[in-house]
Amino acid sequence: MSSLLVKDLIDAGVHYGHRASRWNPKMRPYIYGKHNQIHIINVRETLRGLFRARKYLQQVVAANSLVLFVGTKRQASEIIERQATACGMPFVSERWLGGTLTNFRTVTKRLDRLTELETLRASEEFTQYSKKMQSSLNREYRKMYRNLNGLRTLNRIPEVLVIVDPKKEKNAVAEARKMNVTTIALIDTNCDPDLIDLPIPGNDDSIRSIDLIIGYLSESIQAANNAASDKTEE
C-alpha cells in the first residue's frame, strides 16, 4: 500500500465526483475537469492529501494518540468497522451520538451501562426476570451495542477523527472543530474542504474508493504502531 499509484486510485474510481450541478466551488483546486456533467477529481491531489494524512497519522500515533474513525453512510459502515478494528482504533459506523466529543462524560456513562447490561444478561439473575422485563433489557442492549460497541476503546477524547463524507457527518465535524480535534476526511466535490484540517479529495460514494482510502490510512496507523513496538523492544 505504501507504493500507492495514480493507477490504483483510478482503478478504484476515486476520481469520480458528483454531478457538476451539486459541486461546492471551494473544491475547485481539487477538480481536474468535467465529463458528461460529472466532475473529475485530480487524483494527484488525492495522493497529496493521502501522503499528508499518512505522515500526520504516523506522527501522532507514535505519540500514543487516539484516532476515531467515523463513517455511517451505507457504503462506508462496514469498511469503517473493519479498517478501524484492523489498526486497533475506535469507530462510529452506525450513528453519531450527539455529545460524543463535547459531552464525553455522558458517553462514558453509556459505555458503563452497556457493560452492565452484558453482565446482567449473562447472569442467573436475568433468567428470574419476567419475559417482559427481559425483552425490554434485550432491546436496550441491542440498541446500545449497535451505537456504542465501536467506542469501547475510546477512554478519552481522541486526538484525530478520520471521516468519510464530512457533509454527511456534519455533527461529528462540528464537535471536532469545537474541541480542537484534528480532522482527516475523504471529501467529494460537494463538500467544504475549509472545514477539514487534512482533506483527501475523492469519491465518497464508491465502496472500492472508500475501502482503498480508509485502508491506506488504517495501514499507516498499523505501520506506526509496529514501528513503536519495535523501538520499545530494542
XYZ file of C-alpha atoms in Angstrom:
234
model
C 0.000 0.000 0.000
C 2.958 2.327 0.538
C 3.516 2.280 -3.229
C 0.024 3.601 -3.971
C -0.105 4.917 -7.517
C -2.409 7.102 -9.586
C -3.470 3.934 -11.447
C -4.687 2.336 -8.191
C -6.865 5.358 -7.480
C -8.321 5.430 -10.986
C -8.985 1.669 -10.961
C -10.979 2.154 -7.741
C -12.978 5.044 -9.226
C -11.603 7.546 -6.723
C -11.597 10.236 -9.433
C -15.371 10.302 -9.974
C -17.001 13.253 -8.235
C -20.639 14.314 -8.067
C -22.703 15.916 -10.788
C -21.299 19.338 -11.633
C -24.586 20.956 -10.576
C -24.022 19.733 -6.998
C -20.467 20.934 -6.540
C -19.041 23.170 -3.840
C -16.950 25.890 -5.559
C -14.365 25.602 -2.776
C -13.441 22.213 -4.266
C -12.249 23.884 -7.477
C -8.493 23.373 -6.690
C -9.064 19.605 -6.470
C -11.041 19.193 -9.701
C -9.333 18.128 -12.924
C -12.262 18.687 -15.246
C -15.753 17.597 -16.201
C -17.072 14.635 -18.202
C -20.750 14.053 -19.005
C -21.688 16.641 -16.368
C -19.702 14.721 -13.712
C -16.744 16.418 -12.060
C -13.470 14.515 -12.330
C -11.211 14.780 -9.284
C -7.494 15.343 -9.781
C -6.061 12.131 -8.304
C -2.663 13.747 -7.886
C -4.359 15.971 -5.322
C -5.820 12.810 -3.780
C -2.332 11.334 -3.477
C -1.024 14.562 -1.997
C -3.799 14.541 0.605
C -3.190 10.872 1.389
C 0.541 11.324 1.897
C -0.020 14.348 4.163
C -2.570 12.378 6.186
C -0.244 9.355 6.430
C 2.645 11.493 7.679
C 0.441 13.181 10.274
C -1.131 9.929 11.474
C 2.234 8.245 11.874
C 3.496 11.181 13.941
C 0.526 11.316 16.308
C 0.168 7.540 16.653
C 3.852 7.341 17.610
C 2.917 9.728 20.440
C 0.159 7.314 21.556
C -2.720 9.381 20.167
C -6.227 8.001 19.659
C -7.786 8.089 16.192
C -11.569 7.776 15.892
C -12.892 6.507 12.532
C -16.310 7.869 11.511
C -18.488 6.768 8.595
C -22.180 5.977 8.971
C -23.389 6.003 5.355
C -24.359 2.636 3.914
C -21.309 2.352 1.642
C -18.855 3.202 4.444
C -20.224 1.488 7.546
C -18.691 -1.988 7.155
C -15.390 -0.593 5.867
C -15.042 1.804 8.800
C -15.632 -1.001 11.304
C -13.228 -3.396 9.566
C -10.392 -0.959 8.955
C -10.601 0.692 12.389
C -10.569 -2.730 14.051
C -7.561 -3.757 11.937
C -5.495 -0.885 13.355
C -6.893 -1.140 16.882
C -8.772 2.166 16.865
C -12.343 3.062 17.933
C -15.053 3.749 15.375
C -18.563 5.055 14.747
C -20.229 3.153 11.910
C -23.937 3.306 12.747
C -24.922 6.667 14.200
C -23.024 9.629 15.568
C -24.318 10.225 19.079
C -24.595 13.923 19.870
C -22.029 14.859 22.512
C -19.582 12.060 21.679
C -16.814 14.673 21.901
C -18.469 17.668 23.537
C -20.133 15.690 26.345
C -17.726 12.798 26.693
C -18.747 12.023 30.277
C -22.212 11.013 29.065
C -20.683 8.618 26.517
C -18.580 7.068 29.288
C -21.725 6.527 31.362
C -23.457 4.880 28.401
C -20.495 2.553 27.902
C -20.674 1.625 31.591
C -24.370 0.855 31.132
C -23.592 -1.338 28.112
C -21.092 -3.351 30.171
C -23.629 -3.587 32.990
C -26.283 -4.961 30.620
C -23.869 -7.534 29.192
C -23.000 -8.758 32.673
C -26.668 -8.889 33.658
C -27.749 -10.815 30.541
C -25.102 -13.461 31.207
C -26.117 -13.888 34.858
C -28.533 -16.226 36.627
C -30.419 -13.194 37.889
C -31.543 -12.328 34.348
C -33.486 -15.596 33.996
C -35.539 -14.654 37.042
C -36.893 -11.500 35.423
C -40.291 -11.514 33.727
C -40.375 -12.111 29.961
C -41.475 -8.502 29.507
C -38.516 -7.172 31.503
C -36.080 -9.461 29.665
C -37.446 -8.258 26.340
C -37.088 -4.613 27.402
C -33.493 -5.105 28.592
C -32.571 -7.038 25.449
C -33.977 -4.220 23.320
C -31.983 -1.645 25.282
C -28.847 -3.760 24.950
C -29.177 -4.235 21.176
C -29.628 -0.507 20.608
C -26.699 0.423 22.845
C -24.462 -2.252 21.338
C -25.212 -1.046 17.809
C -24.365 2.573 18.647
C -21.588 2.145 21.207
C -19.695 -1.074 20.534
C -17.097 0.682 18.386
C -16.371 3.195 21.147
C -15.304 0.698 23.818
C -11.623 1.615 23.463
C -12.366 5.348 23.478
C -11.133 6.062 27.008
C -10.602 9.775 26.338
C -11.394 12.383 23.706
C -9.499 11.342 20.549
C -6.774 13.490 19.059
C -7.877 12.782 15.464
C -11.061 11.967 13.542
C -10.858 10.088 10.224
C -14.124 10.750 8.394
C -15.865 9.510 5.262
C -18.100 12.254 3.809
C -17.934 15.231 6.200
C -21.164 16.596 4.704
C -23.000 13.505 5.945
C -21.045 13.573 9.224
C -21.505 17.312 9.801
C -22.284 16.851 13.503
C -19.039 14.957 14.073
C -17.111 17.664 12.200
C -18.768 20.436 14.234
C -17.900 18.722 17.529
C -14.317 18.095 16.408
C -13.865 21.759 15.471
C -15.317 22.869 18.793
C -12.978 20.553 20.737
C -9.899 21.277 18.569
C -9.714 17.672 17.380
C -7.814 17.298 14.090
C -9.933 16.087 11.172
C -8.843 13.958 8.220
C -11.590 13.307 5.677
C -12.369 11.727 2.333
C -14.213 14.612 0.683
C -16.198 14.560 -2.544
C -16.863 17.516 -4.837
C -19.965 18.588 -2.882
C -18.050 19.109 0.392
C -16.433 22.159 2.005
C -12.681 21.494 2.358
C -12.265 24.526 4.634
C -13.970 22.606 7.457
C -11.351 19.828 7.355
C -7.740 20.055 8.543
C -6.392 17.398 6.177
C -8.776 16.871 3.233
C -8.375 13.920 0.861
C -10.361 14.656 -2.314
C -12.038 11.550 -3.693
C -15.198 9.589 -4.401
C -17.002 9.079 -1.085
C -19.863 7.007 -2.546
C -17.966 4.102 -4.120
C -17.211 1.142 -1.849
C -13.935 0.454 -3.685
C -12.849 4.061 -3.344
C -13.703 4.252 0.359
C -12.011 0.918 1.078
C -8.823 1.948 -0.724
C -8.513 5.316 1.040
C -9.541 4.191 4.532
C -7.489 1.004 4.154
C -4.426 3.096 3.319
C -4.915 5.240 6.428
C -5.505 2.144 8.574
C -2.300 0.555 7.303
C -0.430 3.788 8.015
C -1.546 3.556 11.646
C -0.614 -0.133 11.816
C 2.854 0.674 10.451
C 3.321 3.389 13.087
C 2.213 1.012 15.851
C 4.589 -1.699 14.625
C 7.479 0.774 14.473
C 6.721 1.908 18.033
C 6.637 -1.732 19.222
C 9.976 -2.483 17.558
C 11.508 0.582 19.194
C 10.211 -0.495 22.615
C 11.681 -3.986 22.200
C 15.086 -2.507 21.390
